[in-house]
Structure formats: structure tokens, C-alpha cells
């Protein structure tokens, strides 16, 4: 696990664990959650790591173990101590970092691995969305013990589910069926289906400054931007990764900047508005890079 504040790299090695997802706290500067698994998530257990970073590096604040691999993590948007993870056993776990043990609650309805979980960012709703290899997306209210709704339509495993930061009740999903889909909670249905790549799509994210712009990252090594008002052609394509793109995130600070990480061991920073869009390639990882996030507090932290 590494952090790159101001161009410097800080690393924390966790023996026997492989990081799958990293998320900065929306409340506490320097606090980071990491979902990790043994044996690349193929077998064994998982660990949720809560990390704090300062001038001297990354420090482990707390860790929680789970009996199956953890694949994603998302912070609560209304409680600085609460987060949700998802697991290879088909469950979601609700944790409280103020407590030494956990989880507070377990939600088990998916029938296969849950690969993605995200907490809504729009005010007035506290909803969690999860995407699974069972080809369904489920909607949750963490205060309710069961799912509120199930979304069906993807024809292969779901890798990514991300709430729109602009439109209440709207989220995007990407899948092994090679499509990006935009869903509406109010109608419990799909709004837009985009055949975005001719390859499995492992990640997607919303632009923080344009409610109509979504980026996808795929096994074909490309990143593509989609204007949801006209999805016949991508509005940009970014090439340079040499293996599948595992995760992509738009910058919270710059409308045209994004970061991607790949199974080629690199993290790349891009500005799609420039003729030469590749800003930087970071090559400090020595294994697959799976998780990536950009700090809300600092423009130079990733």
C-alpha cells in the first residue's frame, strides 16, 4: 500500500495480504481504508486496514479480519467512524473504527462474490449500492437489515458500481458483459446501456464537475470517456497501459484529470483535455495494482 503526497511515495507492507481497494476518509485528512485479501482473493481470509499518514509515513490505526477476501471498501457519508466492505462470500460488512472488534452488521443476499460497494454522496439519502459476480446490483439502507431493491440486466459478472455525485438515486455499473449501464433507483431500472468496450470493463467513475461524463477502464488496456447525452462514440480514449486497467478515478480538483491503475504494475495520471494526455506514470509497485483513490483534502495525494 502506497501514498504519493506531493510526489513522494509512502509505503506500508502487509505480509500475506494483497490490497484490493483503497479509499480516503471524507472526514479525516490522511486517514485511509484498505480492503485486502490473502492469495489474491482466490482463497483465504480478508482484512480491513485503517491507516493514518503523516510526515513520517503510513501507520496502522486498526485492522479487522473477515473469513473471506475483502474486495472493496466505502466510507459512510454521515459518520466518520463507519464504513462498509464487501467480500468473496457474497456478504457486505458494516464496521465502526471506534470499536476494536466488529463487524456491527453483516448483509448476506448476493449468491456470489461481491466485487464493488459504494456509499451515496448526495445529500438526503444514505444508500449503499453493491455489485456482484451473481450479475445483480443490490441497493441497501445501512439502517435496514435487508436490501431495498435488486437491479438485473447485466449478462456477466459486475465489477464496479459507483453513485453519481450529482444526481440523487443514480448510479453507474460496469461488467464483464462489456457494457456500462446507468441506473435510476426511482424506477428500479436501467436508463442507459453503453457497449463501451469490446472487452470486460473492470472499472468506471463519474466526473466530479460534469454530471454527464463517465469514464470506463477495461481489459483492452484503454480508458474511454462517455458523454451520457450521446454515447455513440467516446469523447476521449486514453492509451498507454500494457495490461488490463483495474481501477479508474476522476480527480476531485480538476475537471479533466483522472488516475488509473493496472495489472501492468503502474499508476498513471492523465489530463484528457491535453494533446499529450499522459501526465505521469508511477512505477513503484512490484505487484498488480488493484486499488486507487484520490484525496479530497489534498490535490497532490493519491
XYZ file of C-alpha atoms in Angstrom:
302
model
C 0.000 0.000 0.000
C 1.413 3.340 -1.019
C 0.540 7.009 -0.799
C 2.059 9.659 -3.038
C 1.736 13.054 -1.332
C 3.481 15.805 -3.262
C 5.285 13.311 -5.441
C 6.857 11.313 -2.587
C 5.846 7.714 -2.046
C 4.964 6.248 1.343
C 4.614 2.523 1.606
C 3.235 0.123 4.198
C 3.921 -3.560 3.649
C 1.363 -6.021 4.999
C 2.763 -9.562 4.754
C 0.403 -12.138 3.294
C -2.190 -9.578 2.159
C -2.881 -8.098 -1.257
C -4.699 -4.765 -1.407
C -7.852 -4.701 -3.495
C -9.255 -1.230 -2.790
C -8.221 1.991 -1.054
C -10.462 4.874 -0.012
C -9.530 8.141 1.695
C -11.803 9.221 4.534
C -14.099 12.097 3.522
C -13.713 13.458 7.088
C -10.213 12.906 8.438
C -7.199 14.147 6.431
C -4.692 11.364 5.985
C -6.994 8.536 7.078
C -7.213 5.720 4.580
C -9.104 2.429 4.455
C -7.786 -0.559 2.527
C -9.642 -3.781 1.717
C -7.177 -6.654 1.447
C -7.188 -10.398 0.797
C -4.945 -13.409 1.122
C -3.751 -15.197 -2.028
C -5.111 -12.502 -4.392
C -8.624 -13.226 -3.127
C -8.708 -16.712 -4.645
C -8.742 -18.389 -1.211
C -8.222 -17.487 2.418
C -9.348 -14.581 4.570
C -9.534 -10.819 4.274
C -8.522 -7.790 6.324
C -9.809 -4.240 6.551
C -6.891 -1.923 7.331
C -7.409 1.590 8.708
C -4.277 3.668 8.084
C -3.173 7.147 9.115
C -0.468 9.002 7.234
C 1.728 11.792 8.477
C 5.161 13.198 7.682
C 6.908 10.036 8.816
C 4.798 7.649 6.733
C 1.810 5.339 6.954
C 0.753 3.980 10.364
C -1.719 1.191 11.043
C -4.526 2.572 13.228
C -6.750 -0.508 13.341
C -7.387 -3.722 11.458
C -10.373 -6.044 11.243
C -10.314 -9.614 9.930
C -13.011 -11.360 7.918
C -13.220 -15.036 6.981
C -13.165 -14.388 3.229
C -11.340 -11.990 0.932
C -12.374 -8.312 1.016
C -12.634 -6.716 -2.431
C -13.896 -3.147 -1.894
C -14.489 -0.555 0.819
C -16.517 2.651 1.111
C -16.749 5.243 3.882
C -20.043 6.400 5.356
C -21.060 9.879 4.248
C -22.703 10.696 7.603
C -20.450 9.094 10.247
C -16.661 9.451 10.235
C -16.154 6.099 12.003
C -18.355 3.880 9.816
C -17.509 2.034 6.618
C -18.742 -0.884 4.535
C -16.717 -3.646 2.891
C -17.727 -6.458 0.553
C -16.462 -9.975 0.336
C -15.919 -13.153 -1.627
C -18.583 -14.935 0.424
C -21.351 -12.745 -1.049
C -21.735 -10.524 2.017
C -21.345 -6.861 2.955
C -19.920 -5.889 6.365
C -20.617 -2.683 8.324
C -17.672 -1.630 10.547
C -17.080 1.034 13.198
C -13.465 2.196 13.567
C -14.216 3.454 17.091
C -14.650 -0.167 18.170
C -11.823 -2.671 18.369
C -13.979 -5.553 17.114
C -16.676 -5.997 14.541
C -18.473 -6.028 12.241
C -21.546 -4.210 13.527
C -23.716 -5.871 10.907
C -23.496 -8.311 8.009
C -25.733 -8.214 4.932
C -25.823 -11.532 3.058
C -28.040 -11.735 -0.007
C -25.713 -11.930 -3.025
C -25.055 -15.529 -4.088
C -21.506 -14.981 -5.401
C -18.526 -12.698 -4.779
C -19.352 -9.031 -4.160
C -16.714 -7.012 -6.002
C -17.945 -3.456 -5.551
C -19.603 -1.327 -2.881
C -20.260 2.423 -2.793
C -21.969 4.826 -0.368
C -24.104 7.558 -1.962
C -22.662 11.079 -1.825
C -25.783 13.144 -2.477
C -27.465 14.786 0.496
C -30.728 13.479 1.832
C -30.080 9.809 1.138
C -27.929 7.257 2.935
C -27.818 4.416 0.450
C -25.230 1.789 -0.410
C -25.027 0.019 -3.762
C -23.236 -3.310 -4.297
C -22.291 -5.193 -7.453
C -21.703 -8.926 -7.577
C -20.490 -11.771 -9.729
C -24.083 -13.077 -9.471
C -24.831 -10.439 -12.166
C -27.044 -8.352 -9.873
C -26.756 -4.953 -8.208
C -28.400 -4.526 -4.816
C -29.451 -1.345 -3.053
C -29.118 -1.079 0.737
C -30.027 1.300 3.534
C -27.454 0.501 6.263
C -30.109 1.061 8.937
C -32.312 -1.659 7.392
C -31.354 -5.302 7.709
C -32.183 -6.324 4.156
C -31.738 -4.957 0.642
C -34.262 -2.445 -0.676
C -34.075 -3.410 -4.340
C -32.295 -5.696 -6.823
C -31.251 -4.493 -10.283
C -30.993 -7.091 -13.043
C -29.840 -6.718 -16.630
C -26.091 -7.322 -16.776
C -25.266 -10.574 -18.541
C -21.932 -11.244 -16.863
C -20.145 -10.502 -13.582
C -20.370 -6.943 -12.245
C -17.041 -5.352 -11.368
C -17.910 -1.756 -10.467
C -20.893 0.170 -9.069
C -20.492 3.914 -8.498
C -23.021 6.541 -7.403
C -23.351 9.757 -9.348
C -22.005 12.628 -7.197
C -24.547 14.933 -8.863
C -27.855 13.118 -9.482
C -29.689 11.628 -6.468
C -30.623 7.978 -6.901
C -28.453 7.480 -9.987
C -25.507 5.081 -10.278
C -23.275 3.534 -12.932
C -22.113 -0.062 -13.235
C -19.586 -1.864 -15.413
C -19.420 -5.537 -16.214
C -17.791 -8.463 -17.911
C -20.598 -8.186 -20.473
C -18.634 -5.248 -21.978
C -21.286 -2.648 -21.087
C -21.514 0.457 -18.942
C -25.020 0.897 -17.520
C -26.673 3.887 -15.872
C -29.468 3.073 -13.396
C -32.245 5.014 -11.685
C -33.279 3.994 -8.170
C -36.683 5.657 -8.524
C -37.737 3.476 -11.438
C -35.619 0.475 -10.315
C -34.457 0.169 -13.899
C -31.694 0.883 -16.364
C -31.626 4.300 -18.068
C -28.733 3.897 -20.481
C -26.774 0.899 -21.802
C -23.407 1.719 -23.394
C -21.459 -1.004 -25.286
C -18.333 0.780 -24.111
C -15.560 -1.715 -24.977
C -15.094 -4.997 -26.778
C -13.631 -6.369 -23.550
C -14.551 -6.797 -19.903
C -14.931 -3.430 -18.126
C -13.338 -3.617 -14.678
C -13.922 -0.029 -13.511
C -15.924 3.148 -14.056
C -16.172 6.553 -12.374
C -18.119 9.810 -12.633
C -16.542 13.172 -13.353
C -16.890 15.409 -10.292
C -17.508 18.505 -12.456
C -19.736 17.211 -15.263
C -22.813 15.165 -14.417
C -22.907 13.700 -17.949
C -19.313 12.399 -18.072
C -18.352 8.844 -17.047
C -15.023 7.085 -17.637
C -14.538 3.341 -18.158
C -11.379 1.220 -17.831
C -11.186 -2.209 -19.427
C -9.212 -5.362 -20.085
C -8.340 -3.928 -23.541
C -5.932 -1.540 -21.716
C -7.920 1.554 -22.701
C -9.747 4.292 -20.812
C -12.777 5.820 -22.518
C -14.872 8.842 -21.616
C -18.610 8.847 -22.297
C -20.989 11.798 -22.580
C -24.275 10.268 -21.445
C -26.237 12.603 -23.710
C -24.692 10.927 -26.771
C -22.990 7.585 -26.234
C -22.433 6.540 -29.850
C -18.727 7.438 -29.633
C -16.410 8.064 -26.671
C -15.465 11.703 -26.125
C -11.912 10.628 -25.319
C -9.752 7.499 -25.340
C -6.525 7.164 -23.323
C -3.969 4.534 -24.319
C -0.702 3.578 -22.631
C -1.355 0.814 -20.104
C 0.006 -2.538 -21.236
C -2.295 -4.794 -19.209
C -5.897 -4.615 -18.010
C -6.984 -1.448 -16.203
C -8.175 -2.406 -12.744
C -9.458 0.929 -11.403
C -10.002 4.491 -12.579
C -10.822 7.627 -10.546
C -11.549 11.193 -11.585
C -9.762 13.968 -9.704
C -11.803 15.840 -7.061
C -9.906 19.027 -8.008
C -9.554 19.135 -11.805
C -12.386 18.525 -14.265
C -10.207 16.829 -16.893
C -7.694 14.958 -14.686
C -8.004 11.297 -13.744
C -5.862 8.448 -12.446
C -5.804 4.776 -13.380
C -4.078 1.676 -12.068
C -3.407 -1.510 -13.939
C -2.156 -5.056 -13.820
C 0.936 -3.649 -15.567
C 2.059 -2.556 -12.033
C 1.690 1.165 -12.842
C -0.482 4.065 -11.774
C -0.960 6.698 -14.480
C -2.227 10.264 -14.228
C -3.961 11.794 -17.245
C -5.438 15.084 -18.450
C -7.782 14.175 -21.286
C -8.110 17.808 -22.430
C -4.439 17.970 -23.484
C -2.991 16.828 -26.823
C -0.493 14.693 -24.909
C -2.762 13.495 -22.099
C -0.362 11.318 -20.036
C 0.859 13.477 -17.138
C 2.827 10.923 -15.128
C 3.488 7.206 -14.758
C 4.236 5.905 -11.253
C 6.057 2.575 -11.255
C 6.797 1.913 -7.577
C 4.550 -1.156 -7.215
C 6.097 -4.580 -7.641
C 2.801 -6.492 -7.935
C -0.608 -5.924 -9.502
C -2.124 -2.558 -8.581
C -5.804 -3.038 -7.791
C -6.880 -0.164 -5.550
C -6.696 3.571 -6.109
C -8.160 6.739 -4.619
C -7.536 10.482 -4.740
C -7.667 12.520 -1.534
C -10.479 15.027 -1.127
C -8.254 17.167 1.129
C -5.051 17.375 -0.900
C -4.702 17.829 -4.674
C -1.364 16.006 -4.648
C -2.371 12.885 -2.735
C -3.259 9.633 -4.439
